[in-house]
CSV table of C-alpha atoms and ligand atoms in Angstrom, one decimal:
chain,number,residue,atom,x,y,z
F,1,UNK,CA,0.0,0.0,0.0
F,2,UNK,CA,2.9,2.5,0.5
F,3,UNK,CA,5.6,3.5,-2.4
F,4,UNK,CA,8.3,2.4,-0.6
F,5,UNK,CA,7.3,-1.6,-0.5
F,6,UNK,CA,6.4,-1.0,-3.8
F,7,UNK,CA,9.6,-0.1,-4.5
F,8,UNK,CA,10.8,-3.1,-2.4
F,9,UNK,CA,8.8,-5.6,-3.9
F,10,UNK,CA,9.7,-4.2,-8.2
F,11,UNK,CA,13.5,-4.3,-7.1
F,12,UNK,CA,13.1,-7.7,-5.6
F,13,UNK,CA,11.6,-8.8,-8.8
F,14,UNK,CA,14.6,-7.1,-11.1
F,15,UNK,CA,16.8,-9.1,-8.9
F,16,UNK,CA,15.3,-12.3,-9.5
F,17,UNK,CA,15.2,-11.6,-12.7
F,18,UNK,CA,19.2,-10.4,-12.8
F,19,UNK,CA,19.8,-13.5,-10.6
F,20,UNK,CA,20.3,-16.5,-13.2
F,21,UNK,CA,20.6,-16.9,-16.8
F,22,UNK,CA,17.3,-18.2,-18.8
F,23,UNK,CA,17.3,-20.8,-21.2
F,24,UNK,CA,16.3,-20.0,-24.8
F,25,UNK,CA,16.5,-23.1,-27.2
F,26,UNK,CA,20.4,-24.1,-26.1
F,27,UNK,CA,21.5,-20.7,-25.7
F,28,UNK,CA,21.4,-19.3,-22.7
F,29,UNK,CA,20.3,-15.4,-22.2
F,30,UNK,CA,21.2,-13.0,-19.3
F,31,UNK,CA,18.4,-10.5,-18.8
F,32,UNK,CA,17.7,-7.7,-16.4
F,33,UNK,CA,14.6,-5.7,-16.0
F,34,UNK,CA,13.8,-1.9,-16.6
F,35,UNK,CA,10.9,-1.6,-14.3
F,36,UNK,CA,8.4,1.7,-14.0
F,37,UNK,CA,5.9,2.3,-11.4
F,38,UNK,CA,3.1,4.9,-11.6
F,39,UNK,CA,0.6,5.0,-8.3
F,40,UNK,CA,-3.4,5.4,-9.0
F,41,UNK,CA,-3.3,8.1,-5.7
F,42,UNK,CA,-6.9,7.0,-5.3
F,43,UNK,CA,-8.2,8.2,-9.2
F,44,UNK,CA,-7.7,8.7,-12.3
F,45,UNK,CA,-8.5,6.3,-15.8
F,46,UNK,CA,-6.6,2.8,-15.8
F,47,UNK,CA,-5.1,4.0,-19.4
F,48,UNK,CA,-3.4,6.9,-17.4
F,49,UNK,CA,-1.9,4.6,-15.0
F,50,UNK,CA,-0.5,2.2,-17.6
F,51,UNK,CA,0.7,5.4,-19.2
F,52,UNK,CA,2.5,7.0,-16.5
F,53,UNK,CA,3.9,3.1,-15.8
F,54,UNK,CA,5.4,3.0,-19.2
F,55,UNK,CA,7.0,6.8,-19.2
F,56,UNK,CA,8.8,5.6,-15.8
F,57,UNK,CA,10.1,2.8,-17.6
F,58,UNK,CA,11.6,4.8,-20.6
F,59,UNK,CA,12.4,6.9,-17.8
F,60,UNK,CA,14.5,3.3,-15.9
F,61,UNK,CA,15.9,2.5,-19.8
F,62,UNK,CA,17.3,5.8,-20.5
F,63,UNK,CA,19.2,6.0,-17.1
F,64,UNK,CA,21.0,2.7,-18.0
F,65,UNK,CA,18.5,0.0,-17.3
F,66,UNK,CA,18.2,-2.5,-14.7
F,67,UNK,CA,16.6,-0.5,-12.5
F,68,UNK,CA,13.1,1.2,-10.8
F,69,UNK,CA,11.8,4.3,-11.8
F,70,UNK,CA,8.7,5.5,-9.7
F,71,UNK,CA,6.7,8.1,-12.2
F,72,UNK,CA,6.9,11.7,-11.0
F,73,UNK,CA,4.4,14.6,-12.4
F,74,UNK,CA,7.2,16.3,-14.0
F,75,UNK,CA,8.2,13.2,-16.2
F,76,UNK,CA,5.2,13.3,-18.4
F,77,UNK,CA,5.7,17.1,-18.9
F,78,UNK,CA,9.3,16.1,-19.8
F,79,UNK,CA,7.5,13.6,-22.2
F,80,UNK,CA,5.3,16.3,-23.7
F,81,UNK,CA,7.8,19.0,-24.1
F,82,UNK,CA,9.7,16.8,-26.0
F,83,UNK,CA,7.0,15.8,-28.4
F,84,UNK,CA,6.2,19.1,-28.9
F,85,UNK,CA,9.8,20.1,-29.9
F,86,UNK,CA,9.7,17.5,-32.0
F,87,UNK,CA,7.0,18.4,-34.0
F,88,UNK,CA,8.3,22.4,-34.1
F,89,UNK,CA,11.4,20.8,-35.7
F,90,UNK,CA,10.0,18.4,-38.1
F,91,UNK,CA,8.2,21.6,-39.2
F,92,UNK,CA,11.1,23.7,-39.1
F,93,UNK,CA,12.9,20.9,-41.4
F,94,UNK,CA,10.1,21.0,-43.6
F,95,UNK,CA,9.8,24.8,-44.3
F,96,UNK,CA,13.8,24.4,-44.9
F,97,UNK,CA,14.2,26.8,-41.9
F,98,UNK,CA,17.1,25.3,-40.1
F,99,UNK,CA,20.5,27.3,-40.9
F,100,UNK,CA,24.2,27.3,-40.6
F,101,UNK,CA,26.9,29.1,-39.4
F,102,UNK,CA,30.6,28.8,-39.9
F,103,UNK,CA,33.3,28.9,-37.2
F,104,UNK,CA,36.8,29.3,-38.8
F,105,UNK,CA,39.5,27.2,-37.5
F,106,UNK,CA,42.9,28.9,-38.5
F,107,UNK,CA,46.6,27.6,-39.3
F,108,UNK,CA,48.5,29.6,-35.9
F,109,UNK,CA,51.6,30.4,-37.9
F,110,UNK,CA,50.2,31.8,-40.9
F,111,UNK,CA,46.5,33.1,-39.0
F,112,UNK,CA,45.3,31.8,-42.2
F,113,UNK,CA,41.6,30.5,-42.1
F,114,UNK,CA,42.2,26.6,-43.5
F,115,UNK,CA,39.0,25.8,-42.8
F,116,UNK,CA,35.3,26.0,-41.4
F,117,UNK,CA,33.0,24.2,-39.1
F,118,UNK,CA,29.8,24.0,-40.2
F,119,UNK,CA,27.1,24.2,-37.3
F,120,UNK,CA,23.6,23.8,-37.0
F,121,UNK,CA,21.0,26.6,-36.1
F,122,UNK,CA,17.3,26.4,-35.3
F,123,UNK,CA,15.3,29.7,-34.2
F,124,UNK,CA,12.1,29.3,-32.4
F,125,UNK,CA,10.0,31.7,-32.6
F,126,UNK,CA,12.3,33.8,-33.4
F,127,UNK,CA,14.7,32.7,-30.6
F,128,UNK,CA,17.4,30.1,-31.0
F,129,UNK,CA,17.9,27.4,-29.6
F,130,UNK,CA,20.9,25.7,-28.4
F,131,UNK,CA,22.1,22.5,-30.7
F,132,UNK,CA,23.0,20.6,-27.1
F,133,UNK,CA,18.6,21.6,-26.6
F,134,UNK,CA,17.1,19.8,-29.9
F,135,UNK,CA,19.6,17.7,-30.9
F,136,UNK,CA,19.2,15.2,-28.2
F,137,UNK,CA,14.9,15.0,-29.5
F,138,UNK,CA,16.7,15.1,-33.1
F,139,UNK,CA,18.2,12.0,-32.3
F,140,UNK,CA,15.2,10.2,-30.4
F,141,UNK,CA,12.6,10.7,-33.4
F,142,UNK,CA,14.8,10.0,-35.9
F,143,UNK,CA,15.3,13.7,-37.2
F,144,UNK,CA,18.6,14.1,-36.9
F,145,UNK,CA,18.9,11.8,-40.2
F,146,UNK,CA,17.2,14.9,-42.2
F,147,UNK,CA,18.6,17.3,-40.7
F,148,UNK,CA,22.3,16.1,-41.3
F,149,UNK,CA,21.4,15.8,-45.0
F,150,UNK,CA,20.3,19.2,-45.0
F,151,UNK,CA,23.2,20.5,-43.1
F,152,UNK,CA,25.6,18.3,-45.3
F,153,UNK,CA,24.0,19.4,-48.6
F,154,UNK,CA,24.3,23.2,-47.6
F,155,UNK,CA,27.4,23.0,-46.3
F,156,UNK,CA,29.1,21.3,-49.2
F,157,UNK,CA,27.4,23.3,-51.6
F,158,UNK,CA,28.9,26.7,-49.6
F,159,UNK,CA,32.2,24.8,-49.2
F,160,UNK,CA,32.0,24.4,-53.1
F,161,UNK,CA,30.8,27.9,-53.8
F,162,UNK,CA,33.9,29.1,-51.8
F,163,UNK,CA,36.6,27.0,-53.7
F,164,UNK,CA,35.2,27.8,-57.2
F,165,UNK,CA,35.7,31.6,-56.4
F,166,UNK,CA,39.2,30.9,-55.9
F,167,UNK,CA,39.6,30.4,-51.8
F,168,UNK,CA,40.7,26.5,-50.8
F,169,UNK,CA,39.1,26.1,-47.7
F,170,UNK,CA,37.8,22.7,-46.3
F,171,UNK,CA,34.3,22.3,-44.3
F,172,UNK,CA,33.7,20.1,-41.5
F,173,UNK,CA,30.3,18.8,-40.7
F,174,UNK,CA,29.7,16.8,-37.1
F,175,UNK,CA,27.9,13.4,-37.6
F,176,UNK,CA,25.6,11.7,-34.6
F,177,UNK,CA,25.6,7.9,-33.8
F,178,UNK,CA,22.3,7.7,-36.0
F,179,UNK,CA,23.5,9.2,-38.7
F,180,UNK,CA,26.4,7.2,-39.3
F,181,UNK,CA,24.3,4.4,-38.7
F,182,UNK,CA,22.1,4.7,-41.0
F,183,UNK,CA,22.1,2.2,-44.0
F,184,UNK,CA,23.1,3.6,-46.8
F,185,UNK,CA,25.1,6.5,-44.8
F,186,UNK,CA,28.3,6.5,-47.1
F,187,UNK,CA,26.5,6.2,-50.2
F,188,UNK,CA,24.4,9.0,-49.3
F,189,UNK,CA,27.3,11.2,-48.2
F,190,UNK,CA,29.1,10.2,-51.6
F,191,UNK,CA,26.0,11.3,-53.3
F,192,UNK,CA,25.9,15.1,-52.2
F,193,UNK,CA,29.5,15.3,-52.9
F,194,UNK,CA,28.5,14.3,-56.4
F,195,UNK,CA,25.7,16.8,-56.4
F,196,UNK,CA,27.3,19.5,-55.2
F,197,UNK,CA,30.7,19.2,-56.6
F,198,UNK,CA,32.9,19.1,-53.2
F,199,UNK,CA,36.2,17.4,-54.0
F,200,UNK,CA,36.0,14.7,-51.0
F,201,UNK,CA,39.2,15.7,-49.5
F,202,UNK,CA,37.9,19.0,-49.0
F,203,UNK,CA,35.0,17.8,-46.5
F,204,UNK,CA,35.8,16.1,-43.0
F,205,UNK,CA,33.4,14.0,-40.9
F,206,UNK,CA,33.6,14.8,-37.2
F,207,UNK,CA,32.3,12.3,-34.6
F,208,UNK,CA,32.7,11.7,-30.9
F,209,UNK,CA,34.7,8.8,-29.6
F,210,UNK,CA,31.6,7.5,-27.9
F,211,UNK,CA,30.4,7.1,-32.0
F,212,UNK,CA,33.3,5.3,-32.8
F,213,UNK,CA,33.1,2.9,-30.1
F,214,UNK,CA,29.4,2.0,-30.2
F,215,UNK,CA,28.6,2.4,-33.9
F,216,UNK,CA,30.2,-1.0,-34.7
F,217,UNK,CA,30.8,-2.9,-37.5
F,218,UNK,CA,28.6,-1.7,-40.5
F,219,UNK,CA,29.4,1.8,-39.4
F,220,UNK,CA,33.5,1.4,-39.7
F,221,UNK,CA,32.8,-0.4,-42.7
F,222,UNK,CA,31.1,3.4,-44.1
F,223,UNK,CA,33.4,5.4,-42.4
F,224,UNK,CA,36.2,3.3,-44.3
F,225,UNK,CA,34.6,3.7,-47.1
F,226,UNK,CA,34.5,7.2,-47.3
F,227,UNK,CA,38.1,8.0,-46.4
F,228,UNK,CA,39.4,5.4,-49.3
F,229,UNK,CA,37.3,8.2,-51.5
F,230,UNK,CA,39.0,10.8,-49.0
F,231,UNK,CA,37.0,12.2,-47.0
F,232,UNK,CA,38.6,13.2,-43.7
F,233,UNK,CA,37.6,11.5,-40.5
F,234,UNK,CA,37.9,14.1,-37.2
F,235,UNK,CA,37.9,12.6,-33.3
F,236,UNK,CA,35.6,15.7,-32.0
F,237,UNK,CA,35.7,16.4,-28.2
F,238,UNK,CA,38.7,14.5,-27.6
F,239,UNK,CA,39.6,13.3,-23.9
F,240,UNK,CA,36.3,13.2,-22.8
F,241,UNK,CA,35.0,10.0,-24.2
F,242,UNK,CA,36.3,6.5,-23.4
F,243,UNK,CA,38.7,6.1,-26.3
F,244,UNK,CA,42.1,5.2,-25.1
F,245,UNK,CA,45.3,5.7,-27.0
F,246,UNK,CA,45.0,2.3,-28.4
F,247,UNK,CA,42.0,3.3,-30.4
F,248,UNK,CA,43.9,6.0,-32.4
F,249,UNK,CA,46.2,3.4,-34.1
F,250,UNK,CA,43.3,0.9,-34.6
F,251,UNK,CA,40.9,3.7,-36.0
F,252,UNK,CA,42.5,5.5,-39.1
F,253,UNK,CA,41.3,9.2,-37.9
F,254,UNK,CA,43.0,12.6,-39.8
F,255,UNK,CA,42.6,14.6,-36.9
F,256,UNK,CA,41.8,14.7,-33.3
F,257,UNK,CA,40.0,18.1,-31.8
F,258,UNK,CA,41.3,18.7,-28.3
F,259,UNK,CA,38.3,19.3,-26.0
F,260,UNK,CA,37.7,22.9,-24.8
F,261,UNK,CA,37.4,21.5,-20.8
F,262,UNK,CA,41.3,21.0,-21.8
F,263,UNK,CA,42.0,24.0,-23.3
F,264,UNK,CA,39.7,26.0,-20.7
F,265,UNK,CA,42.3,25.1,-18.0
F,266,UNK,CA,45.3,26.1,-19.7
F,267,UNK,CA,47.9,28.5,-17.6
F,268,UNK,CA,45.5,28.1,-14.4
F,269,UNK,CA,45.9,23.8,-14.2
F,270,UNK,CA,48.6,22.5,-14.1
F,271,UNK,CA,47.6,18.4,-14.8
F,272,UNK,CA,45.4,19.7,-17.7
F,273,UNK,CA,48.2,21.5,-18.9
F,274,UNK,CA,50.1,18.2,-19.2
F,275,UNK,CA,47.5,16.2,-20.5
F,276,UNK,CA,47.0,18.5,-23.3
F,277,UNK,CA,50.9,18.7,-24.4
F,278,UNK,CA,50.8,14.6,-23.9
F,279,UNK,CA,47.7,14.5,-26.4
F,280,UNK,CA,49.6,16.9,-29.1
F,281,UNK,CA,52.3,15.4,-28.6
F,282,UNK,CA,50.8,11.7,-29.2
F,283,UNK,CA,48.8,13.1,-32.4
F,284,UNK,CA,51.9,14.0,-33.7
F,285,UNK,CA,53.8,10.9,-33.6
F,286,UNK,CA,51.0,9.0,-35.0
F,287,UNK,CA,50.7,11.7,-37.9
F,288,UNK,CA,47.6,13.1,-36.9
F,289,UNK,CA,46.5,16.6,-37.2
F,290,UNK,CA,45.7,18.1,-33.3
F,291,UNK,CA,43.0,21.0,-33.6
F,292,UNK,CA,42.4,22.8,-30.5
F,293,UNK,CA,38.8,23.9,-29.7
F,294,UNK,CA,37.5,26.6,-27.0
F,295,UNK,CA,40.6,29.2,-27.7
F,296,UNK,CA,39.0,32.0,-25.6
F,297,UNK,CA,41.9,33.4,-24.0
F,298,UNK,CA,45.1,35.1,-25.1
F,299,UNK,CA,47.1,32.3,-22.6
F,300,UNK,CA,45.4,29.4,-24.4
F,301,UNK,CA,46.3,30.3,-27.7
F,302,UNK,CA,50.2,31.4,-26.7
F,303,UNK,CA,50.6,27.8,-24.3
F,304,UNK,CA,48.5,25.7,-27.3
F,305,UNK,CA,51.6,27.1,-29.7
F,306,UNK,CA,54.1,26.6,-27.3
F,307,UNK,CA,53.2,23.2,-27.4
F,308,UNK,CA,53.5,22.4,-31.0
F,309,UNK,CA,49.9,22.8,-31.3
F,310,UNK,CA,49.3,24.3,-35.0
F,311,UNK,CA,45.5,24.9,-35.7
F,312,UNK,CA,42.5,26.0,-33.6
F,313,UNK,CA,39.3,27.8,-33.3
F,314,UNK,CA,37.1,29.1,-30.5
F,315,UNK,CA,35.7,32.8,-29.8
F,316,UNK,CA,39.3,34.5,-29.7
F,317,UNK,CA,39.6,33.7,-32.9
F,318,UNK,CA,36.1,33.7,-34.3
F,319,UNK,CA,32.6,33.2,-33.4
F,320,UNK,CA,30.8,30.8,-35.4
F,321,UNK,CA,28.8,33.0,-38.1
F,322,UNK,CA,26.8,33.0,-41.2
F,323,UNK,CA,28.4,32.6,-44.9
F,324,UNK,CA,28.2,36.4,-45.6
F,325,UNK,CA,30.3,37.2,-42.2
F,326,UNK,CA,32.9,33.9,-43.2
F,327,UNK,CA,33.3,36.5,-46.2
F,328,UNK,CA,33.8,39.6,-45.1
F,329,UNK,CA,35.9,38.4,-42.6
F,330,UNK,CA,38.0,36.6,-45.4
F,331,UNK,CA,37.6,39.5,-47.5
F,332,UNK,CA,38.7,41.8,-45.6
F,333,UNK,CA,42.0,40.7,-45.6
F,334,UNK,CA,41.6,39.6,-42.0
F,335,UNK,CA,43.3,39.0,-39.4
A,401,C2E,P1,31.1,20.7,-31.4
A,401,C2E,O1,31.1,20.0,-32.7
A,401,C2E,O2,32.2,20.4,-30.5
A,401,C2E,O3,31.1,22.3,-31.8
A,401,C2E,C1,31.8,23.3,-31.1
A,401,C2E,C2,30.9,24.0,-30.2
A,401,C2E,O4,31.6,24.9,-29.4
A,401,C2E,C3,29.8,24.9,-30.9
A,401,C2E,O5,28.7,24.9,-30.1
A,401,C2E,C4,30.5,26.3,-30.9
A,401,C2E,O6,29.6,27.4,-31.0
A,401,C2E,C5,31.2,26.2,-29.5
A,401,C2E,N1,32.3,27.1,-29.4
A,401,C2E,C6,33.2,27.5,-30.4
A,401,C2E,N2,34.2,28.3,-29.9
A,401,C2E,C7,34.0,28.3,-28.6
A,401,C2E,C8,34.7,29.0,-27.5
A,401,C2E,O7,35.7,29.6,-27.6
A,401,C2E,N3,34.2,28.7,-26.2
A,401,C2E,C9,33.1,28.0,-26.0
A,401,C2E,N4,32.7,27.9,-24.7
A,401,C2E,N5,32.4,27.4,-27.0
A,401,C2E,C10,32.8,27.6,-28.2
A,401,C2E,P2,27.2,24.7,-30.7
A,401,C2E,O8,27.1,25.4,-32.1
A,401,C2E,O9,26.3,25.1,-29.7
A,401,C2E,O10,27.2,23.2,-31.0
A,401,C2E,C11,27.2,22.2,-30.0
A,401,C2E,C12,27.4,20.8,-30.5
A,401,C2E,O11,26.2,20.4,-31.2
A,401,C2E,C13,28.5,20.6,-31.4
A,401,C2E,O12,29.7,20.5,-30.7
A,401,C2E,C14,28.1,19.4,-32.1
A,401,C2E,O13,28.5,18.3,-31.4
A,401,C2E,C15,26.6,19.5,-32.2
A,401,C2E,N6,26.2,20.0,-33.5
A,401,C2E,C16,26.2,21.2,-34.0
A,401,C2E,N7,25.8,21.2,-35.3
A,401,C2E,C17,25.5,19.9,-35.6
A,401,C2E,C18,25.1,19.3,-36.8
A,401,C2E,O14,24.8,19.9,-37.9
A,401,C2E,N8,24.9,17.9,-36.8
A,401,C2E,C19,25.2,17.2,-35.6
A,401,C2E,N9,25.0,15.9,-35.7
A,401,C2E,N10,25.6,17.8,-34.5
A,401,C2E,C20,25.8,19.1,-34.5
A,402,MG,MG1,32.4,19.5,-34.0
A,403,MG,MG1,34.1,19.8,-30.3
């Protein structure tokens, strides 16, 4: 009768459950339970109990499984809000109203811009919204798939535009677990380079180690697959995933972009200091280009050098910004 034996009595279950391996044909299969309870607080429809059950069970799943989630009020508004971003952006997709900016990442001994990252941008409303706010719904309804093609499309096609007017500058475009995949990822990839004319070696695919490691098999086989065509592969928030040293030599990555929680300690912590010199330094002797992300200060940029560290971007440098300002910027014989 009370929450707490509730509680008791799911996790008691989940344990029994956990405790020994069931027997499937002559396999044997290790299981362990997501388990969500909802309480009828003396009302309310059987539908909305079973409903609220269920939304504490995403609820157990999405915090790692194997576990009891009791539903709170504020889950099914998380629930809602969600859906209704979700539908905002599917319109937003649809009306082609999703943009891009461009953050320059620039060659320290010549302050020559090399490249660009391309970067997503959703206004709501007529305010924006944060990439780290949609992307995550993106990724649970399956949006992120159209989005990335738009986002790939228009950046190549800028990237292209750019090149043909004389200016050799590469674009990189960041890639999510879905998209890569996706069957039929590299192929589609391949396909907008043909549309839009983009030599591959002039586009790089970044992705975070936590892709790398959990995309698996079919998803090396595409990455693989596009860097034999040329396309560069980028490590993107480096040092803050679980990818050890080891995975560099087993992984054939181009480049490796140093976290900014690295770069932000520079000249104020000392172990972060070395870690970021031992990650250039490794990079280096593996023949991998090191791209330092977050440069906000005058220290970071003068200790990143120091260390051998030869490309970077972050707000010192440049803000991320539209086409026109990547332009005048370039054009105006900056910096
Ligand atoms: P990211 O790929 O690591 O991109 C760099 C982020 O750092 C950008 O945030 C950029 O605006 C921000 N930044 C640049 N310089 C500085 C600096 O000096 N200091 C600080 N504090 N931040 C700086 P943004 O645009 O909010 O994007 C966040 C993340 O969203 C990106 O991180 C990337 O993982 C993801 N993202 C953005 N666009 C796309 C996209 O088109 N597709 C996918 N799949 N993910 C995207
Ligand atoms: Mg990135
Ligand atoms: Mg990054």
């Amino acid at each position: 009768t009370s929450a707490p034996e509730i509680v008791d009595i799911a996790e008691s279950l989940g344990r029994a459950i956990a405790a020994e391996p069931f027997h499937v044909a002559d396999r044997e299969v290790s299981l362990t339970a997501s388990i969500g309870v909802a309480l009828t607080g003396g009302g309310g429809a059987p539908g909305h109990l079973l409903r609220n059950a269920d939304v504490a069970m995403s609820r157990a799943k999405e915090s790692g499984g194997g576990r009891v989630e009791v539903f709170a009020a504020h889950m099914h508004a998380d629930v809602m809000r969600r859906l209704e971003m979700a539908s905002e952006l599917r319109a937003a997709i649809t009306a082609g109203k999703l943009g891009l900016e461009y953050q320059p990442v620039v060659e320290f001994a010549t302050s020559r811009v090399v490249g660009v990252e391309a970067l997503v941008r959703w206004s709501r409303e007529g305010h924006p919204v944060p990439p780290a706010e949609f992307l995550g719904v993106a990724e649970d309804s399956g949006l992120i798939v159209q989005i990335g093609e738009q986002v790939l499309r228009e950046a190549c096609a800028q990237a292209a535009a750019w090149r043909s007017s004389g200016w050799g500058i590469g674009v990189s475009v960041n890639f999510s677990l879905r998209q890569v995949t996706e069957a039929g990822f590299a192929a589609s990839v391949l396909s907008v380079l043909d549309e839009t004319g983009l030599p591959p070696g002039a586009l790089t695919l970044e992705v975070t180690e936590r892709v790398l490691i959990e995309g698996g098999g079919p998803m090396a086989d595409g990455l693989n697959e596009l860097r034999r065509h040329g396309v560069r592969l980028a490590i993107d928030d480096f040092g803050t995933g679980y990818a050890s040293l080891v995975y560099l030599r087993q992984l054939a990555v181009d480049i490796i972009k140093i976290d900014p929680s690295f770069v932000a300690g520079l000249g104020a912590d000392g172990t972060l200091a070395m870690l970021t010199r031992a990650i250039i330094q490794v990079g280096h002797d593996l023949g991998i280009e090191v791209v330092a992300e977050g440069i906000e200060r005058p220290e970071h940029l003068e200790l990143l050098r120091e260390m051998g560290c030869e490309l970077g971007q972050g707000y010192l440098i440049a803000k991320p910004m539209d086409a026109r300002g990547i332009e005048a910027l370039v054009g105006s014989g900056w910096p």
